[in-house]
């Protein structure tokens, strides 16, 4: 579990701004479940999704997401993991492989989180931000993610990562505007 509680380059909850926001979100909470819900709702509702709001700059580190108030789903998941870890709640990163358009290729990764809750174990949450057609919620033990996968080519990737995938970091650190990232969304090949 230690890997899911650690600070790192991208999940930098040791940054003073992230630590202060994490403490503010936990203030007066009576359980880890309440803290997790508050952190989730803050990132989902108060941090703008870069494409939905057509916002720059492109962010990757949790502290940059918080400072600029914007990020792609991947960056928002870095901030959520940081806020949870700062409060002693294990959190990891998860990915789905989704179609970019209505159906079929091309595909891209979608970033979300898993949080370890004492009552439920690992529980996936998706703070990308709601909009028409997207209604992600914090309602354990039932998952309420932003997107349902449509097999066979869309997939929930089963891993819970302690750190972001290199392909995600590459996309967020290579391109300087939200539309450049949108034109170069990260993806992974599926086995078989």
PDB file of C-alpha atoms in Angstrom:
ATOM      1  CA  UNK A   1       0.000   0.000   0.000  1.00  0.00           C
ATOM      2  CA  UNK A   2       2.967   2.335   0.546  1.00  0.00           C
ATOM      3  CA  UNK A   3       3.286   3.027  -3.199  1.00  0.00           C
ATOM      4  CA  UNK A   4      -0.288   4.330  -3.178  1.00  0.00           C
ATOM      5  CA  UNK A   5       0.479   6.745  -0.333  1.00  0.00           C
ATOM      6  CA  UNK A   6       3.738   8.196  -1.677  1.00  0.00           C
ATOM      7  CA  UNK A   7       4.415  11.658  -3.044  1.00  0.00           C
ATOM      8  CA  UNK A   8       6.144  11.831  -6.430  1.00  0.00           C
ATOM      9  CA  UNK A   9       6.972  14.156  -9.301  1.00  0.00           C
ATOM     10  CA  UNK A  10       3.408  14.162 -10.659  1.00  0.00           C
ATOM     11  CA  UNK A  11       1.473  13.344  -7.491  1.00  0.00           C
ATOM     12  CA  UNK A  12       3.239  16.084  -5.547  1.00  0.00           C
ATOM     13  CA  UNK A  13       1.109  16.387  -2.438  1.00  0.00           C
ATOM     14  CA  UNK A  14       4.200  17.623  -0.603  1.00  0.00           C
ATOM     15  CA  UNK A  15       3.747  20.914  -2.516  1.00  0.00           C
ATOM     16  CA  UNK A  16       2.459  23.516  -0.004  1.00  0.00           C
ATOM     17  CA  UNK A  17      -0.617  24.440  -2.089  1.00  0.00           C
ATOM     18  CA  UNK A  18      -1.693  20.811  -2.528  1.00  0.00           C
ATOM     19  CA  UNK A  19      -1.082  20.028   1.140  1.00  0.00           C
ATOM     20  CA  UNK A  20      -3.116  23.087   2.189  1.00  0.00           C
ATOM     21  CA  UNK A  21      -6.031  22.203  -0.116  1.00  0.00           C
ATOM     22  CA  UNK A  22      -5.995  18.584   1.111  1.00  0.00           C
ATOM     23  CA  UNK A  23      -6.127  19.767   4.731  1.00  0.00           C
ATOM     24  CA  UNK A  24      -8.962  22.204   3.964  1.00  0.00           C
ATOM     25  CA  UNK A  25     -11.001  19.478   2.257  1.00  0.00           C
ATOM     26  CA  UNK A  26     -10.553  17.159   5.256  1.00  0.00           C
ATOM     27  CA  UNK A  27     -11.379  19.768   7.893  1.00  0.00           C
ATOM     28  CA  UNK A  28     -14.292  18.623  10.044  1.00  0.00           C
ATOM     29  CA  UNK A  29     -14.744  15.343   8.170  1.00  0.00           C
ATOM     30  CA  UNK A  30     -15.707  12.407  10.364  1.00  0.00           C
ATOM     31  CA  UNK A  31     -14.446   9.533   8.196  1.00  0.00           C
ATOM     32  CA  UNK A  32     -12.058   8.657   5.360  1.00  0.00           C
ATOM     33  CA  UNK A  33     -15.150   8.070   3.215  1.00  0.00           C
ATOM     34  CA  UNK A  34     -16.258  11.683   3.715  1.00  0.00           C
ATOM     35  CA  UNK A  35     -12.746  12.981   2.969  1.00  0.00           C
ATOM     36  CA  UNK A  36     -12.593  10.887  -0.218  1.00  0.00           C
ATOM     37  CA  UNK A  37     -15.989  12.181  -1.354  1.00  0.00           C
ATOM     38  CA  UNK A  38     -14.988  15.810  -0.717  1.00  0.00           C
ATOM     39  CA  UNK A  39     -11.711  15.411  -2.614  1.00  0.00           C
ATOM     40  CA  UNK A  40     -13.499  13.718  -5.524  1.00  0.00           C
ATOM     41  CA  UNK A  41     -16.219  16.363  -5.756  1.00  0.00           C
ATOM     42  CA  UNK A  42     -13.697  19.199  -5.568  1.00  0.00           C
ATOM     43  CA  UNK A  43     -11.653  17.851  -8.479  1.00  0.00           C
ATOM     44  CA  UNK A  44     -14.721  16.841 -10.499  1.00  0.00           C
ATOM     45  CA  UNK A  45     -16.587  20.123 -10.040  1.00  0.00           C
ATOM     46  CA  UNK A  46     -13.981  22.842  -9.442  1.00  0.00           C
ATOM     47  CA  UNK A  47     -11.144  21.859 -11.776  1.00  0.00           C
ATOM     48  CA  UNK A  48     -12.120  22.453 -15.411  1.00  0.00           C
ATOM     49  CA  UNK A  49     -11.554  19.738 -17.994  1.00  0.00           C
ATOM     50  CA  UNK A  50      -9.192  21.265 -20.573  1.00  0.00           C
ATOM     51  CA  UNK A  51     -11.274  20.286 -23.614  1.00  0.00           C
ATOM     52  CA  UNK A  52     -14.715  21.026 -22.139  1.00  0.00           C
ATOM     53  CA  UNK A  53     -13.593  24.567 -21.287  1.00  0.00           C
ATOM     54  CA  UNK A  54     -10.977  24.980 -24.069  1.00  0.00           C
ATOM     55  CA  UNK A  55      -8.438  25.951 -21.414  1.00  0.00           C
ATOM     56  CA  UNK A  56      -4.686  26.184 -21.329  1.00  0.00           C
ATOM     57  CA  UNK A  57      -2.089  25.604 -20.076  1.00  0.00           C
ATOM     58  CA  UNK A  58      -1.671  21.857 -20.391  1.00  0.00           C
ATOM     59  CA  UNK A  59      -1.017  20.565 -16.864  1.00  0.00           C
ATOM     60  CA  UNK A  60       0.442  17.318 -15.568  1.00  0.00           C
ATOM     61  CA  UNK A  61       1.682  17.746 -11.985  1.00  0.00           C
ATOM     62  CA  UNK A  62      -1.002  17.856  -9.301  1.00  0.00           C
ATOM     63  CA  UNK A  63       0.263  21.227  -8.076  1.00  0.00           C
ATOM     64  CA  UNK A  64      -0.011  22.728 -11.589  1.00  0.00           C
ATOM     65  CA  UNK A  65      -3.547  21.375 -12.007  1.00  0.00           C
ATOM     66  CA  UNK A  66      -4.520  23.018  -8.722  1.00  0.00           C
ATOM     67  CA  UNK A  67      -2.740  26.299  -9.510  1.00  0.00           C
ATOM     68  CA  UNK A  68      -4.281  26.703 -12.986  1.00  0.00           C
ATOM     69  CA  UNK A  69      -7.660  25.115 -12.189  1.00  0.00           C
ATOM     70  CA  UNK A  70      -7.619  23.022 -15.345  1.00  0.00           C
ATOM     71  CA  UNK A  71      -6.419  19.701 -16.694  1.00  0.00           C
ATOM     72  CA  UNK A  72      -7.140  16.746 -18.898  1.00  0.00           C
ATOM     73  CA  UNK A  73      -8.692  13.706 -17.202  1.00  0.00           C
ATOM     74  CA  UNK A  74      -5.167  12.350 -16.638  1.00  0.00           C
ATOM     75  CA  UNK A  75      -3.962  15.496 -14.881  1.00  0.00           C
ATOM     76  CA  UNK A  76      -7.160  15.711 -12.833  1.00  0.00           C
ATOM     77  CA  UNK A  77      -6.536  12.128 -11.691  1.00  0.00           C
ATOM     78  CA  UNK A  78      -3.029  13.153 -10.581  1.00  0.00           C
ATOM     79  CA  UNK A  79      -4.511  15.928  -8.437  1.00  0.00           C
ATOM     80  CA  UNK A  80      -7.170  13.658  -6.963  1.00  0.00           C
ATOM     81  CA  UNK A  81      -4.562  11.024  -6.090  1.00  0.00           C
ATOM     82  CA  UNK A  82      -2.438  13.742  -4.455  1.00  0.00           C
ATOM     83  CA  UNK A  83      -5.306  15.098  -2.345  1.00  0.00           C
ATOM     84  CA  UNK A  84      -6.286  11.608  -1.202  1.00  0.00           C
ATOM     85  CA  UNK A  85      -2.708  10.534  -0.422  1.00  0.00           C
ATOM     86  CA  UNK A  86      -2.087  13.763   1.482  1.00  0.00           C
ATOM     87  CA  UNK A  87      -4.960  12.694   3.735  1.00  0.00           C
ATOM     88  CA  UNK A  88      -3.530   9.208   4.245  1.00  0.00           C
ATOM     89  CA  UNK A  89      -5.993   7.530   1.871  1.00  0.00           C
ATOM     90  CA  UNK A  90      -4.372   5.125  -0.622  1.00  0.00           C
ATOM     91  CA  UNK A  91      -5.057   6.154  -4.202  1.00  0.00           C
ATOM     92  CA  UNK A  92      -3.923   4.957  -7.600  1.00  0.00           C
ATOM     93  CA  UNK A  93      -4.397   5.720 -11.253  1.00  0.00           C
ATOM     94  CA  UNK A  94      -6.560   3.690 -13.645  1.00  0.00           C
ATOM     95  CA  UNK A  95      -7.170   3.868 -17.359  1.00  0.00           C
ATOM     96  CA  UNK A  96      -9.827   2.959 -19.853  1.00  0.00           C
ATOM     97  CA  UNK A  97      -9.207   2.601 -23.588  1.00  0.00           C
ATOM     98  CA  UNK A  98     -12.031   4.376 -25.398  1.00  0.00           C
ATOM     99  CA  UNK A  99     -12.855   5.329 -28.963  1.00  0.00           C
ATOM    100  CA  UNK A 100     -12.145   8.960 -29.766  1.00  0.00           C
ATOM    101  CA  UNK A 101     -15.163   9.279 -32.054  1.00  0.00           C
ATOM    102  CA  UNK A 102     -18.552   7.646 -32.079  1.00  0.00           C
ATOM    103  CA  UNK A 103     -17.323   4.159 -32.960  1.00  0.00           C
ATOM    104  CA  UNK A 104     -14.081   2.379 -33.820  1.00  0.00           C
ATOM    105  CA  UNK A 105     -10.588   3.742 -34.349  1.00  0.00           C
ATOM    106  CA  UNK A 106      -8.864   5.894 -33.344  1.00  0.00           C
ATOM    107  CA  UNK A 107      -8.688   5.073 -29.641  1.00  0.00           C
ATOM    108  CA  UNK A 108      -7.235   6.868 -26.640  1.00  0.00           C
ATOM    109  CA  UNK A 109      -6.710   6.374 -22.951  1.00  0.00           C
ATOM    110  CA  UNK A 110      -9.029   7.938 -20.397  1.00  0.00           C
ATOM    111  CA  UNK A 111      -7.613   8.565 -16.914  1.00  0.00           C
ATOM    112  CA  UNK A 112      -9.423   7.962 -13.636  1.00  0.00           C
ATOM    113  CA  UNK A 113      -8.619   6.845 -10.086  1.00  0.00           C
ATOM    114  CA  UNK A 114      -8.989   3.995  -7.671  1.00  0.00           C
ATOM    115  CA  UNK A 115      -9.224   4.780  -3.973  1.00  0.00           C
ATOM    116  CA  UNK A 116      -8.859   2.219  -1.198  1.00  0.00           C
ATOM    117  CA  UNK A 117     -11.765   2.634   1.219  1.00  0.00           C
ATOM    118  CA  UNK A 118     -11.792   0.636   4.489  1.00  0.00           C
ATOM    119  CA  UNK A 119     -15.397  -0.538   4.005  1.00  0.00           C
ATOM    120  CA  UNK A 120     -15.148  -1.427   0.309  1.00  0.00           C
ATOM    121  CA  UNK A 121     -11.540  -2.036  -0.740  1.00  0.00           C
ATOM    122  CA  UNK A 122     -10.457  -0.585  -4.081  1.00  0.00           C
ATOM    123  CA  UNK A 123     -13.169   1.574  -5.630  1.00  0.00           C
ATOM    124  CA  UNK A 124     -12.854   3.370  -8.973  1.00  0.00           C
ATOM    125  CA  UNK A 125     -13.860   7.026  -9.264  1.00  0.00           C
ATOM    126  CA  UNK A 126     -13.798   9.354 -12.255  1.00  0.00           C
ATOM    127  CA  UNK A 127     -13.360  13.076 -11.625  1.00  0.00           C
ATOM    128  CA  UNK A 128     -13.077  14.140 -15.301  1.00  0.00           C
ATOM    129  CA  UNK A 129     -16.011  16.534 -14.845  1.00  0.00           C
ATOM    130  CA  UNK A 130     -19.674  16.105 -15.631  1.00  0.00           C
ATOM    131  CA  UNK A 131     -21.427  17.502 -18.698  1.00  0.00           C
ATOM    132  CA  UNK A 132     -24.464  16.458 -20.746  1.00  0.00           C
ATOM    133  CA  UNK A 133     -24.175  12.688 -21.146  1.00  0.00           C
ATOM    134  CA  UNK A 134     -21.564  12.330 -18.373  1.00  0.00           C
ATOM    135  CA  UNK A 135     -22.675  11.831 -14.771  1.00  0.00           C
ATOM    136  CA  UNK A 136     -19.813  10.460 -12.684  1.00  0.00           C
ATOM    137  CA  UNK A 137     -20.552  10.177  -8.961  1.00  0.00           C
ATOM    138  CA  UNK A 138     -19.059   9.022  -5.682  1.00  0.00           C
ATOM    139  CA  UNK A 139     -21.475   6.322  -4.545  1.00  0.00           C
ATOM    140  CA  UNK A 140     -19.580   3.335  -3.137  1.00  0.00           C
ATOM    141  CA  UNK A 141     -19.767   0.455  -3.538  1.00  0.00           C
ATOM    142  CA  UNK A 142     -21.455   1.139  -6.905  1.00  0.00           C
ATOM    143  CA  UNK A 143     -19.169   2.556  -9.581  1.00  0.00           C
ATOM    144  CA  UNK A 144     -20.564   5.574 -11.417  1.00  0.00           C
ATOM    145  CA  UNK A 145     -17.860   6.377 -13.969  1.00  0.00           C
ATOM    146  CA  UNK A 146     -17.946   8.961 -16.744  1.00  0.00           C
ATOM    147  CA  UNK A 147     -17.876   6.374 -19.534  1.00  0.00           C
ATOM    148  CA  UNK A 148     -19.057   2.792 -19.929  1.00  0.00           C
ATOM    149  CA  UNK A 149     -16.764   0.725 -22.139  1.00  0.00           C
ATOM    150  CA  UNK A 150     -18.123  -0.848 -25.302  1.00  0.00           C
ATOM    151  CA  UNK A 151     -16.319  -4.119 -26.113  1.00  0.00           C
ATOM    152  CA  UNK A 152     -14.528  -5.536 -27.972  1.00  0.00           C
ATOM    153  CA  UNK A 153     -12.038  -2.698 -28.608  1.00  0.00           C
ATOM    154  CA  UNK A 154     -12.912  -0.430 -25.685  1.00  0.00           C
ATOM    155  CA  UNK A 155     -11.572  -1.782 -22.407  1.00  0.00           C
ATOM    156  CA  UNK A 156     -11.216  -1.153 -18.720  1.00  0.00           C
ATOM    157  CA  UNK A 157      -7.524  -1.692 -18.102  1.00  0.00           C
ATOM    158  CA  UNK A 158      -7.404  -3.737 -14.873  1.00  0.00           C
ATOM    159  CA  UNK A 159      -4.239  -2.303 -13.328  1.00  0.00           C
ATOM    160  CA  UNK A 160      -4.110   0.227 -10.518  1.00  0.00           C
ATOM    161  CA  UNK A 161      -0.951   2.242 -11.120  1.00  0.00           C
ATOM    162  CA  UNK A 162       0.928   4.132  -8.406  1.00  0.00           C
ATOM    163  CA  UNK A 163       2.366   6.481 -11.047  1.00  0.00           C
ATOM    164  CA  UNK A 164       1.086   7.802 -14.398  1.00  0.00           C
ATOM    165  CA  UNK A 165       1.842   5.816 -17.528  1.00  0.00           C
ATOM    166  CA  UNK A 166       4.824   7.225 -19.473  1.00  0.00           C
ATOM    167  CA  UNK A 167       2.687   7.655 -22.612  1.00  0.00           C
ATOM    168  CA  UNK A 168       0.347   9.933 -20.637  1.00  0.00           C
ATOM    169  CA  UNK A 169       3.176  12.014 -19.193  1.00  0.00           C
ATOM    170  CA  UNK A 170       4.712  12.286 -22.677  1.00  0.00           C
ATOM    171  CA  UNK A 171       1.492  13.699 -24.161  1.00  0.00           C
ATOM    172  CA  UNK A 172       0.994  16.193 -21.337  1.00  0.00           C
ATOM    173  CA  UNK A 173       4.605  17.370 -21.338  1.00  0.00           C
ATOM    174  CA  UNK A 174       5.201  17.430 -25.106  1.00  0.00           C
ATOM    175  CA  UNK A 175       2.269  19.571 -26.237  1.00  0.00           C
ATOM    176  CA  UNK A 176       1.696  23.077 -24.954  1.00  0.00           C
ATOM    177  CA  UNK A 177      -1.979  23.677 -25.812  1.00  0.00           C
ATOM    178  CA  UNK A 178      -5.134  21.687 -25.097  1.00  0.00           C
ATOM    179  CA  UNK A 179      -5.901  21.312 -28.820  1.00  0.00           C
ATOM    180  CA  UNK A 180      -2.436  19.909 -29.555  1.00  0.00           C
ATOM    181  CA  UNK A 181      -2.990  17.273 -26.861  1.00  0.00           C
ATOM    182  CA  UNK A 182      -6.453  16.589 -28.293  1.00  0.00           C
ATOM    183  CA  UNK A 183      -4.858  15.880 -31.678  1.00  0.00           C
ATOM    184  CA  UNK A 184      -2.297  13.539 -30.055  1.00  0.00           C
ATOM    185  CA  UNK A 185      -4.170  11.711 -27.300  1.00  0.00           C
ATOM    186  CA  UNK A 186      -2.210   8.887 -25.662  1.00  0.00           C
ATOM    187  CA  UNK A 187      -3.092   5.274 -26.396  1.00  0.00           C
ATOM    188  CA  UNK A 188      -1.714   1.801 -25.734  1.00  0.00           C
ATOM    189  CA  UNK A 189      -1.855  -1.336 -27.836  1.00  0.00           C
ATOM    190  CA  UNK A 190      -4.009  -4.098 -26.436  1.00  0.00           C
ATOM    191  CA  UNK A 191      -2.500  -7.588 -26.203  1.00  0.00           C
ATOM    192  CA  UNK A 192      -3.641 -10.142 -28.736  1.00  0.00           C
TER     193      UNK A 192
END
